[in-house]
mmCIF file of C-alpha atoms and ligand atoms in Angstrom:
data_model
loop_
_atom_site.group_PDB
_atom_site.id
_atom_site.type_symbol
_atom_site.label_atom_id
_atom_site.label_comp_id
_atom_site.label_asym_id
_atom_site.label_seq_id
_atom_site.Cartn_x
_atom_site.Cartn_y
_atom_site.Cartn_z
ATOM 1 C CA MET A 858 23.251 156.930 74.335
ATOM 2 C CA VAL A 859 26.406 157.898 72.517
ATOM 3 C CA VAL A 860 26.598 160.548 69.766
ATOM 4 C CA GLY A 861 29.587 160.578 67.344
ATOM 5 C CA GLY A 862 32.573 162.754 67.677
ATOM 6 C CA GLU A 863 32.612 166.554 68.246
ATOM 7 C CA ILE A 864 29.632 168.651 69.102
ATOM 8 C CA VAL A 865 29.528 171.224 66.425
ATOM 9 C CA VAL A 866 27.490 174.415 67.206
ATOM 10 C CA ALA A 867 26.837 177.519 65.228
ATOM 11 C CA LYS A 868 28.394 180.681 66.746
ATOM 12 C CA TYR A 869 28.292 184.194 65.644
ATOM 13 C CA GLY A 870 31.857 185.402 64.759
ATOM 14 C CA ASP A 871 32.288 189.018 65.555
ATOM 15 C CA LEU A 872 35.282 189.398 63.270
ATOM 16 C CA ILE A 873 33.684 188.058 60.102
ATOM 17 C CA ASP A 874 30.222 189.254 61.012
ATOM 18 C CA ASP A 875 28.751 185.890 60.140
ATOM 19 C CA VAL A 876 27.904 182.514 61.604
ATOM 20 C CA LEU A 877 30.704 180.031 62.131
ATOM 21 C CA GLU A 878 30.341 176.372 62.879
ATOM 22 C CA GLU A 879 32.824 175.241 65.483
ATOM 23 C CA PRO A 880 33.178 172.258 67.808
ATOM 24 C CA LEU A 881 32.783 172.685 71.490
ATOM 25 C CA TYR A 882 35.930 172.337 73.502
ATOM 26 C CA CYS A 883 36.897 172.226 77.141
ATOM 27 C CA PRO A 884 38.224 175.626 78.158
ATOM 28 C CA ARG A 885 40.707 174.028 80.561
ATOM 29 C CA CYS A 886 42.185 171.108 78.651
ATOM 30 C CA GLY A 887 41.004 171.719 75.084
ATOM 31 C CA ARG A 888 39.368 168.375 74.631
ATOM 32 C CA THR A 889 36.666 168.348 71.870
ATOM 33 C CA THR A 890 35.666 164.723 72.262
ATOM 34 C CA GLY A 891 34.478 162.520 75.174
ATOM 35 C CA LEU A 892 32.286 165.382 76.307
ATOM 36 C CA THR A 893 29.132 164.963 78.300
ATOM 37 C CA LEU A 894 26.157 167.215 77.924
ATOM 38 C CA VAL A 895 24.116 167.518 81.070
ATOM 39 C CA ALA A 896 20.740 169.122 80.987
ATOM 40 C CA ARG A 897 18.800 169.802 84.210
ATOM 41 C CA GLY A 898 15.596 171.792 84.128
ATOM 42 C CA ARG A 899 16.392 174.724 81.745
ATOM 43 C CA GLU A 900 20.059 174.822 82.562
ATOM 44 C CA ALA A 901 22.769 172.764 80.867
ATOM 45 C CA HIS A 902 26.450 172.305 81.203
ATOM 46 C CA LEU A 903 29.280 170.334 79.725
ATOM 47 C CA GLU A 904 31.763 167.972 81.284
ATOM 48 C CA CYS A 905 34.991 166.620 79.880
ATOM 49 C CA ALA A 906 36.585 163.288 80.585
ATOM 50 C CA GLU A 907 38.816 164.986 83.069
ATOM 51 C CA GLY A 908 35.817 166.175 85.028
ATOM 52 C CA HIS A 909 36.026 169.890 84.065
ATOM 53 C CA GLU A 910 32.755 171.519 83.927
ATOM 54 C CA TRP A 911 31.720 174.573 82.025
ATOM 55 C CA THR A 912 28.715 176.261 80.238
ATOM 56 C CA ASP A 913 28.300 177.523 76.737
ATOM 57 C CA PRO A 914 25.597 179.857 75.523
ATOM 58 C CA GLU A 915 24.800 177.619 72.538
ATOM 59 C CA VAL A 916 24.326 174.592 74.825
ATOM 60 C CA ALA A 917 20.872 174.873 76.307
ATOM 61 C CA ALA A 918 18.866 172.144 78.020
ATOM 62 C CA CYS A 919 16.412 172.080 75.116
ATOM 63 C CA GLY A 920 19.157 171.397 72.693
ATOM 64 C CA VAL A 921 20.536 168.426 74.644
ATOM 65 C CA ARG A 922 17.066 166.877 74.848
ATOM 66 C CA GLN A 923 16.537 167.450 71.135
ATOM 67 C CA LEU A 924 19.771 165.764 70.295
ATOM 68 C CA LEU A 925 19.006 162.812 72.457
ATOM 69 C CA HIS A 926 15.580 162.608 70.777
ATOM 70 C CA LEU A 927 17.138 162.653 67.275
ATOM 71 C CA GLY A 928 19.597 159.917 68.311
ATOM 72 C CA ALA A 929 16.774 157.690 69.690
ATOM 73 C CA GLN A 930 15.103 158.082 66.182
ATOM 74 C CA GLY A 931 18.390 156.935 64.597
ATOM 75 C CA ALA A 932 18.974 160.322 62.977
ATOM 76 C CA GLU A 933 22.437 161.861 62.824
ATOM 77 C CA GLY A 934 21.545 164.998 64.596
ATOM 78 C CA ARG A 935 23.454 168.205 64.544
ATOM 79 C CA PHE A 936 23.284 170.159 67.795
ATOM 80 C CA PRO A 937 20.280 172.365 67.501
ATOM 81 C CA GLY A 938 21.812 175.137 69.551
ATOM 82 C CA ALA A 939 19.785 177.212 72.051
ATOM 83 C CA ALA A 940 16.461 177.205 70.485
ATOM 84 C CA VAL A 941 13.675 174.464 70.187
ATOM 85 C CA LYS A 942 13.454 173.374 66.573
ATOM 86 C CA ILE A 943 12.467 169.742 66.713
ATOM 87 C CA ASP A 944 8.903 168.427 67.246
ATOM 88 C CA MET A 945 9.684 165.789 69.895
ATOM 89 C CA LEU A 946 6.053 164.758 70.514
ATOM 90 C CA PRO A 947 5.005 161.465 69.026
ATOM 91 C CA ARG A 948 2.207 161.441 66.570
ATOM 92 C CA ILE A 949 -0.479 159.102 67.677
ATOM 93 C CA THR A 950 -1.639 156.780 64.976
ATOM 94 C CA GLU A 951 -5.302 156.216 65.555
ATOM 95 C CA ASP A 952 -8.551 157.004 63.919
ATOM 96 C CA ARG A 953 -8.713 160.641 63.209
ATOM 97 C CA THR A 954 -12.418 161.024 62.485
ATOM 98 C CA LEU A 955 -13.723 164.293 63.887
ATOM 99 C CA TYR A 956 -16.705 164.460 66.293
ATOM 100 C CA PRO A 957 -19.755 166.398 64.857
ATOM 101 C CA PRO A 958 -20.707 169.651 66.632
ATOM 102 C CA PRO A 959 -23.435 169.256 69.248
ATOM 103 C CA PRO A 960 -26.999 170.079 68.234
ATOM 104 C CA ASP A 961 -27.687 172.133 71.325
ATOM 105 C CA ALA A 962 -24.598 174.430 71.572
ATOM 106 C CA PRO A 963 -25.161 177.703 73.404
ATOM 107 C CA GLU A 964 -25.944 180.657 71.042
ATOM 108 C CA ARG A 965 -23.329 182.818 72.680
ATOM 109 C CA GLN A 966 -20.576 180.349 72.119
ATOM 110 C CA LEU A 967 -21.657 179.884 68.514
ATOM 111 C CA ARG A 968 -21.562 183.577 67.843
ATOM 112 C CA TRP A 969 -18.143 183.953 69.402
ATOM 113 C CA GLU A 970 -16.714 181.101 67.318
ATOM 114 C CA GLY A 971 -18.173 182.742 64.156
ATOM 115 C CA ARG A 972 -16.520 186.040 65.068
ATOM 116 C CA VAL A 973 -13.117 184.376 65.557
ATOM 117 C CA VAL A 974 -13.363 182.585 62.247
ATOM 118 C CA THR A 975 -14.251 185.830 60.479
ATOM 119 C CA THR A 976 -11.441 187.811 62.200
ATOM 120 C CA THR A 977 -8.677 185.187 61.918
ATOM 121 C CA GLY A 978 -9.789 182.789 59.165
ATOM 122 C CA ILE A 979 -9.108 179.910 61.480
ATOM 123 C CA ALA A 980 -11.378 177.920 63.804
ATOM 124 C CA PRO A 981 -10.453 178.749 67.421
ATOM 125 C CA LEU A 982 -10.030 175.105 68.533
ATOM 126 C CA THR A 983 -7.823 174.354 65.577
ATOM 127 C CA ASP A 984 -5.733 177.479 66.401
ATOM 128 C CA CYS A 985 -5.602 176.434 70.063
ATOM 129 C CA LEU A 986 -4.520 172.878 69.165
ATOM 130 C CA HIS A 987 -1.706 174.151 67.105
ATOM 131 C CA TRP A 988 -0.540 176.538 69.838
ATOM 132 C CA ALA A 989 -0.937 173.779 72.407
ATOM 133 C CA ARG A 990 1.287 171.450 70.449
ATOM 134 C CA ARG A 991 3.928 174.119 70.306
ATOM 135 C CA LEU A 992 3.677 174.843 74.073
ATOM 136 C CA CYS A 993 3.965 171.215 74.843
ATOM 137 C CA VAL A 994 6.987 170.694 72.595
ATOM 138 C CA TRP A 995 8.654 173.588 74.281
ATOM 139 C CA GLU A 996 7.970 172.243 77.720
ATOM 140 C CA THR A 997 9.127 168.776 76.824
ATOM 141 C CA SER A 998 12.440 170.052 75.659
ATOM 142 C CA THR A 999 13.041 172.294 78.630
ATOM 143 C CA SER A 1000 12.232 170.123 81.639
ATOM 144 C CA GLY A 1001 13.471 167.080 83.420
ATOM 145 C CA CYS A 1002 17.068 165.878 83.545
ATOM 146 C CA THR A 1003 19.164 164.529 80.687
ATOM 147 C CA ARG A 1004 22.714 163.370 80.268
ATOM 148 C CA LEU A 1005 24.185 162.897 76.919
ATOM 149 C CA ARG A 1006 27.772 161.703 76.215
ATOM 150 C CA ALA A 1007 29.639 162.718 73.004
ATOM 151 C CA ALA A 1008 32.247 160.039 72.530
ATOM 152 C CA THR A 1009 35.268 160.000 70.298
ATOM 153 C CA PRO A 1010 34.514 159.512 66.560
ATOM 154 C CA SER A 1011 33.791 156.071 65.163
ATOM 155 C CA THR A 1012 32.360 154.652 68.459
ATOM 156 C CA ARG A 1013 28.847 155.699 67.587
ATOM 157 C CA THR A 1014 26.357 153.010 68.490
ATOM 158 C CA MET B 966 -4.064 164.094 75.904
ATOM 159 C CA THR B 967 -1.895 166.804 77.319
ATOM 160 C CA VAL B 968 -2.034 168.762 74.053
ATOM 161 C CA VAL B 969 -5.753 168.366 73.901
ATOM 162 C CA LEU B 970 -6.252 169.573 77.477
ATOM 163 C CA VAL B 971 -3.905 172.639 76.913
ATOM 164 C CA ALA B 972 -5.879 173.484 73.763
ATOM 165 C CA LEU B 973 -9.192 173.181 75.539
ATOM 166 C CA ALA B 974 -7.888 175.378 78.349
ATOM 167 C CA LEU B 975 -6.804 178.006 75.779
ATOM 168 C CA TYR B 976 -10.097 177.619 73.831
ATOM 169 C CA ALA B 977 -12.248 177.899 77.018
ATOM 170 C CA ALA B 978 -10.277 180.913 78.436
ATOM 171 C CA CYS B 979 -10.690 182.617 75.009
ATOM 172 C CA ALA B 980 -14.394 181.810 74.836
ATOM 173 C CA GLU B 981 -14.978 183.108 78.344
ATOM 174 C CA GLN B 982 -13.533 186.516 77.437
ATOM 175 C CA GLU B 983 -14.986 186.359 73.907
ATOM 176 C CA LEU B 984 -11.682 187.428 72.424
ATOM 177 C CA PRO B 985 -11.700 187.803 68.615
ATOM 178 C CA ARG B 986 -8.230 186.128 68.345
ATOM 179 C CA CYS B 987 -6.917 183.162 70.222
ATOM 180 C CA ASP B 988 -3.278 184.405 70.197
ATOM 181 C CA GLN B 989 -4.466 187.213 72.513
ATOM 182 C CA VAL B 990 -5.488 184.891 75.279
ATOM 183 C CA PRO B 991 -3.727 185.354 78.604
ATOM 184 C CA LEU B 992 -2.172 182.261 79.976
ATOM 185 C CA ARG B 993 -3.156 182.758 83.614
ATOM 186 C CA PRO B 994 -6.933 182.276 83.255
ATOM 187 C CA ALA B 995 -6.263 179.307 81.007
ATOM 188 C CA LEU B 996 -3.969 177.808 83.749
ATOM 189 C CA ASP B 997 -6.725 178.436 86.298
ATOM 190 C CA LEU B 998 -9.127 176.414 84.224
ATOM 191 C CA LEU B 999 -6.802 173.502 84.773
ATOM 192 C CA SER B 1000 -7.248 173.460 88.507
ATOM 193 C CA ASP B 1001 -10.351 171.178 88.360
ATOM 194 C CA ASP B 1002 -12.032 168.789 85.976
ATOM 195 C CA GLY B 1003 -14.336 171.393 84.229
ATOM 196 C CA LEU B 1004 -12.600 170.985 80.974
ATOM 197 C CA ARG B 1005 -13.825 167.432 80.589
ATOM 198 C CA ARG B 1006 -17.152 168.963 79.440
ATOM 199 C CA VAL B 1007 -15.802 171.754 77.094
ATOM 200 C CA ARG B 1008 -16.647 171.167 73.432
ATOM 201 C CA PRO B 1009 -16.485 173.399 70.445
ATOM 202 C CA ALA B 1010 -19.938 174.532 69.416
ATOM 203 C CA GLY B 1011 -20.167 174.826 65.659
ATOM 204 C CA VAL B 1012 -17.637 176.436 63.275
ATOM 205 C CA GLY B 1013 -15.039 176.604 66.206
ATOM 206 C CA GLY B 1014 -13.229 173.352 65.165
ATOM 207 C CA ARG B 1015 -13.659 169.816 66.177
ATOM 208 C CA LEU B 1016 -12.086 167.251 68.545
ATOM 209 C CA ARG B 1017 -11.373 163.742 67.397
ATOM 210 C CA VAL B 1018 -14.071 161.150 68.143
ATOM 211 C CA THR B 1019 -11.396 159.186 70.155
ATOM 212 C CA ASP B 1020 -10.566 162.321 72.228
ATOM 213 C CA VAL B 1021 -14.207 163.074 72.993
ATOM 214 C CA HIS B 1022 -14.571 159.449 74.030
ATOM 215 C CA ARG B 1023 -11.542 159.611 76.368
ATOM 216 C CA LEU B 1024 -12.674 162.843 77.931
ATOM 217 C CA ALA B 1025 -16.087 161.432 78.636
ATOM 218 C CA THR B 1026 -14.941 157.980 79.971
ATOM 219 C CA ALA B 1027 -11.495 158.484 81.585
ATOM 220 C CA SER B 1028 -11.442 157.532 85.286
ATOM 221 C CA PRO B 1029 -10.875 160.430 87.719
ATOM 222 C CA GLU B 1030 -7.248 159.200 88.324
ATOM 223 C CA THR B 1031 -6.481 159.166 84.602
ATOM 224 C CA PHE B 1032 -7.941 162.617 84.013
ATOM 225 C CA GLU B 1033 -6.099 163.863 86.985
ATOM 226 C CA ARG B 1034 -2.763 162.705 85.327
ATOM 227 C CA TRP B 1035 -3.606 164.541 82.118
ATOM 228 C CA ARG B 1036 -4.697 167.685 84.026
ATOM 229 C CA ARG B 1037 -1.419 167.781 86.000
ATOM 230 C CA ALA B 1038 0.684 167.325 82.764
ATOM 231 C CA ALA B 1039 -1.270 170.102 80.986
ATOM 232 C CA HIS B 1040 -0.985 172.292 84.106
ATOM 233 C CA ARG B 1041 2.709 171.776 84.109
ATOM 234 C CA VAL B 1042 2.967 172.833 80.426
ATOM 235 C CA LEU B 1043 1.017 176.107 80.936
ATOM 236 C CA ASP B 1044 2.707 176.827 84.176
ATOM 237 C CA ALA B 1045 6.238 176.491 82.505
ATOM 238 C CA ASN B 1046 5.120 178.787 79.663
ATOM 239 C CA LEU B 1047 3.597 181.286 81.972
ATOM 240 C CA ASP B 1048 7.251 181.829 83.359
ATOM 241 C CA ASP B 1049 5.890 183.630 86.437
ATOM 242 C CA ARG B 1050 4.542 186.584 84.395
ATOM 243 C CA ASP B 1051 0.875 186.910 85.084
ATOM 244 C CA ALA B 1052 0.259 189.263 82.133
ATOM 245 C CA MET B 1053 1.606 186.813 79.588
ATOM 246 C CA VAL B 1054 -0.524 186.374 76.567
ATOM 247 C CA LEU B 1055 -0.236 183.481 74.132
ATOM 248 C CA SER B 1056 1.454 185.554 71.316
ATOM 249 C CA ASP B 1057 4.190 186.676 73.778
ATOM 250 C CA ARG B 1058 5.382 182.969 73.704
ATOM 251 C CA ASN B 1059 5.730 182.866 69.944
ATOM 252 C CA ARG B 1060 9.463 183.582 69.707
ATOM 253 C CA HIS B 1061 10.212 180.978 72.283
ATOM 254 C CA LEU B 1062 8.349 178.176 70.636
ATOM 255 C CA PRO B 1063 9.312 175.902 67.783
ATOM 256 C CA THR B 1064 7.753 176.614 64.500
ATOM 257 C CA LEU B 1065 5.697 173.558 63.393
ATOM 258 C CA PRO B 1066 4.060 173.129 60.053
ATOM 259 C CA ASP B 1067 1.161 175.541 60.054
ATOM 260 C CA ASP B 1068 -1.573 173.085 59.518
ATOM 261 C CA TRP B 1069 -3.241 170.564 61.864
ATOM 262 C CA THR B 1070 -2.626 167.427 59.831
ATOM 263 C CA TRP B 1071 -1.124 165.867 62.888
ATOM 264 C CA TYR B 1072 -4.429 165.985 64.508
ATOM 265 C CA ALA B 1073 -7.034 165.738 61.863
ATOM 266 C CA GLU B 1074 -5.575 164.053 58.820
ATOM 267 C CA GLN B 1075 -6.804 160.608 58.074
ATOM 268 C CA PRO B 1076 -4.007 157.948 58.479
HETATM 269 ZN ZN1 ZN C 930 38.869 169.475 80.389
HETATM 270 ZN ZN1 ZN C 931 27.948 168.175 86.479
#
C-alpha cells in the first residue's frame, strides 16, 4: 500500500509552547518523501530510500497500523501519532437480537448484577463488552508486523 | 468472538469477586479464566446485560477447535494488556486505550 507524500505528525514545539504539524524527515539525508514506516510488535522505525533507519517518538507501531487501516478503507488518513485513536475492528453485520435472561439464574449472581447496576448505572456485561472492544482495538494496533511506504506525492494508488 | 470472550472473562472475574464496578476488575484472574473452556457456559443472569442470540448459539455449538482459536485470541488480548503487571486493574488501562463512542450500538443496535 502506498500513502501520498509526506508523513505529517503533530509535535510539541518548546519555543512556541504549542503543537506544530511537521513532516517527518530523514536525519541523515533530509528526505521527506519515499519513506517506509515499519512496525514490528510495539516498536516502529522509519527507513528512507537510501536505507537510513531512524526512530521518531511520534511514530509508534499502533500509528502505522492505523494508517494502513485507513488506507485500506480508502480514507486519506493523517498519521495518528503515538496513540490509538481509530477503531480498527470490523462491525459484524448480523442479526443483533439479544438473548433473554435464563429463568434459573443463581440468586447470588442476580444480586451482584443488581448491585453493579445500582452503583454504576450500567449493566456489567454491557460495560465489559465496551471495555473488551477497547482492549481488542488496542491489541490489534500494537501487535504483528506492518510495513508502510510513503511515496512521493501524486503517486497515490 | 474475541471481543465477546474478553468481555465474558472480565464479567466472570468481576462476578467471582462480586465487585461493585467492572472497571475495578484485576486483569490477571480474568486472564486465568481464559485458560480453559469454562467461559463457554458463562451467561449474564438478569439485569446484567445480554449477549446476542447469534453469540449464545456460537458459544453453545462451536467445535472445540473453533473455540480454542477464539480462546487463544482473547488470551493474547488480555495478556498484552496485562503488560506483565500482575496488579493491573481494568481502569489502569484507560489512558492507553482508544476512546470509542460510549454506547454499545456496535453490539446491540438492530441493523
Ligand atoms: Zn536518508
Ligand atoms: Zn528496518
